[in-house]
Amino acid sequence: MRSKRKDEHVEYALKQDKFVSDFNRVHLVHQALPSYDLEDVSLKSHYLNHDFALPIYINAMTGGSDKTLEINKKLAKMAQKHQLAMAVGSQHVALDDPKYEASFRVVRDVYPEGFLISNVNANATVEEAQRAIAMIDANALQIHINPAQELSMDEGDRHFKHWAQHIKAIVESVSVPVLIKEVGNGLSFETVEKLISLGVEHVDVSGRGGTNFIWIENARSQFKRYDYLENWGLSTIEALLDNQEHMKSIEIIASGGIKTPLDVIKALVLGAKAVGISGFFLKAVMDDNLIVIDHFIEDLRKLMILVDVQKISDLSTVRYTISR
Ligand SMILES: Cc1cc2nc3c(=O)[nH]c(=O)nc-3n(C[C@H](O)[C@H](O)[C@H](O)COP(=O)(O)O)c2cc1C
């Protein structure tokens, strides 16, 4: 059942094209007399307690079936080419049945030197979190919290109040950085405040505007009753704005609806320390259209010239306006 769901999520994510992000509401101030040459620009970034060449990473998607093993292999090859960090999809299917472990471990096989991120949900016990990390020899762990997806899924979870205690126990026990993420409905100020009280130091707001799991679960459902909920949640921009205060105390990462290099730069200007990308990368690797990813990365550097910034940490000085 879970394995079939993995394939369906990929299938529907690839079909879905009606959702647009609100990144076009953010306007960065153009600078017409650059202080740097293109080669002077550095995209070096620091997040999840680690130094990276680039501020973008492949966010959690797949694993758990034969088809997604192949997708994970392609994503890992792409990650290796660009030295990107990469998260795998939820590993519960393999925690419950070891025959699915290979579909996750393939990422470590292809990308032995990579910074890899495990993924579990907040029902996971400490023991399960540790097994997920060991399965791919992960450098960090994501825990996804996704009540809107679960509630709109026919077979989804209906029990949530234990999640906070599970997160706290895992954060206290595992030896790698723990990143709490949504799956496209955003983390609000209040949610992040609760997470901070549980000891969390890294969050990915993963807001609305890209892959939409309410739409996907509704399409999979036999009842199709959640059209009205498709716009539920905070957009990535709204979540970043909502959490400005928290950026002083913890690391906020952005994802959800990132489709252009300009979206990445805007998220970084709004205070994100790194940017996760799922749907856009999935489409590119499934179409074998890897040149768009080369161009995407090349253009990040060009955009730094247009806002007259040499290094990622200086993006916080870029002026911007937000239209309604
Ligand atoms: C096919 C697919 C499967 C996903 N599976 C997971 C998952 O298992 N765990 C998770 O935390 N997020 C999962 N996500 C959510 C992404 O990590 C991300 O939060 C969300 O897609 C928003 O980013 P995007 O708009 O760039 O796709 C999945 C996304 C896609 C497209």
Tab-separated table of N, CA and C in Angstrom, residues 18-26 207-211 235-237 256-260 263 266:
chain	number	residue	atom	x	y	z
A	18	LYS	N	-1.033	23.366	-11.995
A	18	LYS	CA	-1.897	24.543	-11.907
A	18	LYS	C	-1.525	25.502	-10.766
A	19	PHE	N	-0.607	25.076	-9.893
A	19	PHE	CA	-0.326	25.930	-8.736
A	19	PHE	C	0.852	26.859	-8.998
A	20	VAL	N	0.655	28.126	-8.663
A	20	VAL	CA	1.739	29.097	-8.872
A	20	VAL	C	2.129	29.685	-7.518
A	21	SER	N	3.396	29.962	-7.384
A	21	SER	CA	3.864	30.513	-6.117
A	21	SER	C	3.639	32.022	-6.109
A	22	ASP	N	3.835	32.634	-4.955
A	22	ASP	CA	3.710	34.094	-4.908
A	22	ASP	C	5.089	34.761	-4.824
A	23	PHE	N	6.112	34.065	-5.333
A	23	PHE	CA	7.440	34.688	-5.363
A	23	PHE	C	7.442	35.954	-6.233
A	24	ASN	N	6.491	36.024	-7.210
A	24	ASN	CA	6.464	37.240	-8.047
A	24	ASN	C	5.950	38.473	-7.297
A	25	ARG	N	5.501	38.276	-6.061
A	25	ARG	CA	5.114	39.441	-5.232
A	25	ARG	C	6.331	40.168	-4.671
A	26	VAL	N	7.465	39.446	-4.656
A	26	VAL	CA	8.688	40.022	-4.065
A	26	VAL	C	9.531	40.644	-5.170
A	207	GLY	N	6.501	25.818	2.218
A	207	GLY	CA	5.186	26.441	2.095
A	207	GLY	C	4.447	26.100	0.805
A	208	ARG	N	3.265	26.694	0.686
A	208	ARG	CA	2.385	26.485	-0.465
A	208	ARG	C	2.912	27.262	-1.675
A	209	GLY	N	2.617	26.728	-2.855
A	209	GLY	CA	3.022	27.429	-4.078
A	209	GLY	C	3.643	26.502	-5.105
A	210	GLY	N	3.993	25.286	-4.662
A	210	GLY	CA	4.565	24.310	-5.602
A	210	GLY	C	3.781	23.020	-5.503
A	211	THR	N	4.472	21.928	-5.238
A	211	THR	CA	3.793	20.640	-5.080
A	211	THR	C	2.708	20.782	-4.012
A	235	SER	N	1.877	30.319	2.202
A	235	SER	CA	2.805	30.226	1.076
A	235	SER	C	4.226	30.317	1.645
A	236	THR	N	5.189	29.964	0.820
A	236	THR	CA	6.586	30.012	1.288
A	236	THR	C	6.965	31.442	1.684
A	237	ILE	N	6.533	32.411	0.880
A	237	ILE	CA	6.821	33.807	1.211
A	237	ILE	C	6.152	34.184	2.543
A	256	GLY	N	9.265	24.938	-1.227
A	256	GLY	CA	7.866	25.035	-1.639
A	256	GLY	C	7.733	26.015	-2.787
A	257	GLY	N	7.578	25.480	-3.997
A	257	GLY	CA	7.312	26.333	-5.154
A	257	GLY	C	8.523	26.997	-5.763
A	258	ILE	N	9.707	26.480	-5.470
A	258	ILE	CA	10.921	27.073	-6.060
A	258	ILE	C	11.068	26.541	-7.484
A	259	LYS	N	10.958	27.438	-8.453
A	259	LYS	CA	11.040	26.988	-9.846
A	259	LYS	C	12.080	27.745	-10.651
A	260	THR	N	12.573	28.855	-10.108
A	260	THR	CA	13.583	29.623	-10.851
A	260	THR	C	14.711	30.020	-9.892
A	263	ASP	N	13.700	32.757	-7.596
A	263	ASP	CA	12.965	32.345	-6.386
A	263	ASP	C	13.956	32.030	-5.257
A	266	LYS	N	15.415	35.232	-3.863
A	266	LYS	CA	14.404	35.945	-3.057
A	266	LYS	C	14.242	35.275	-1.683
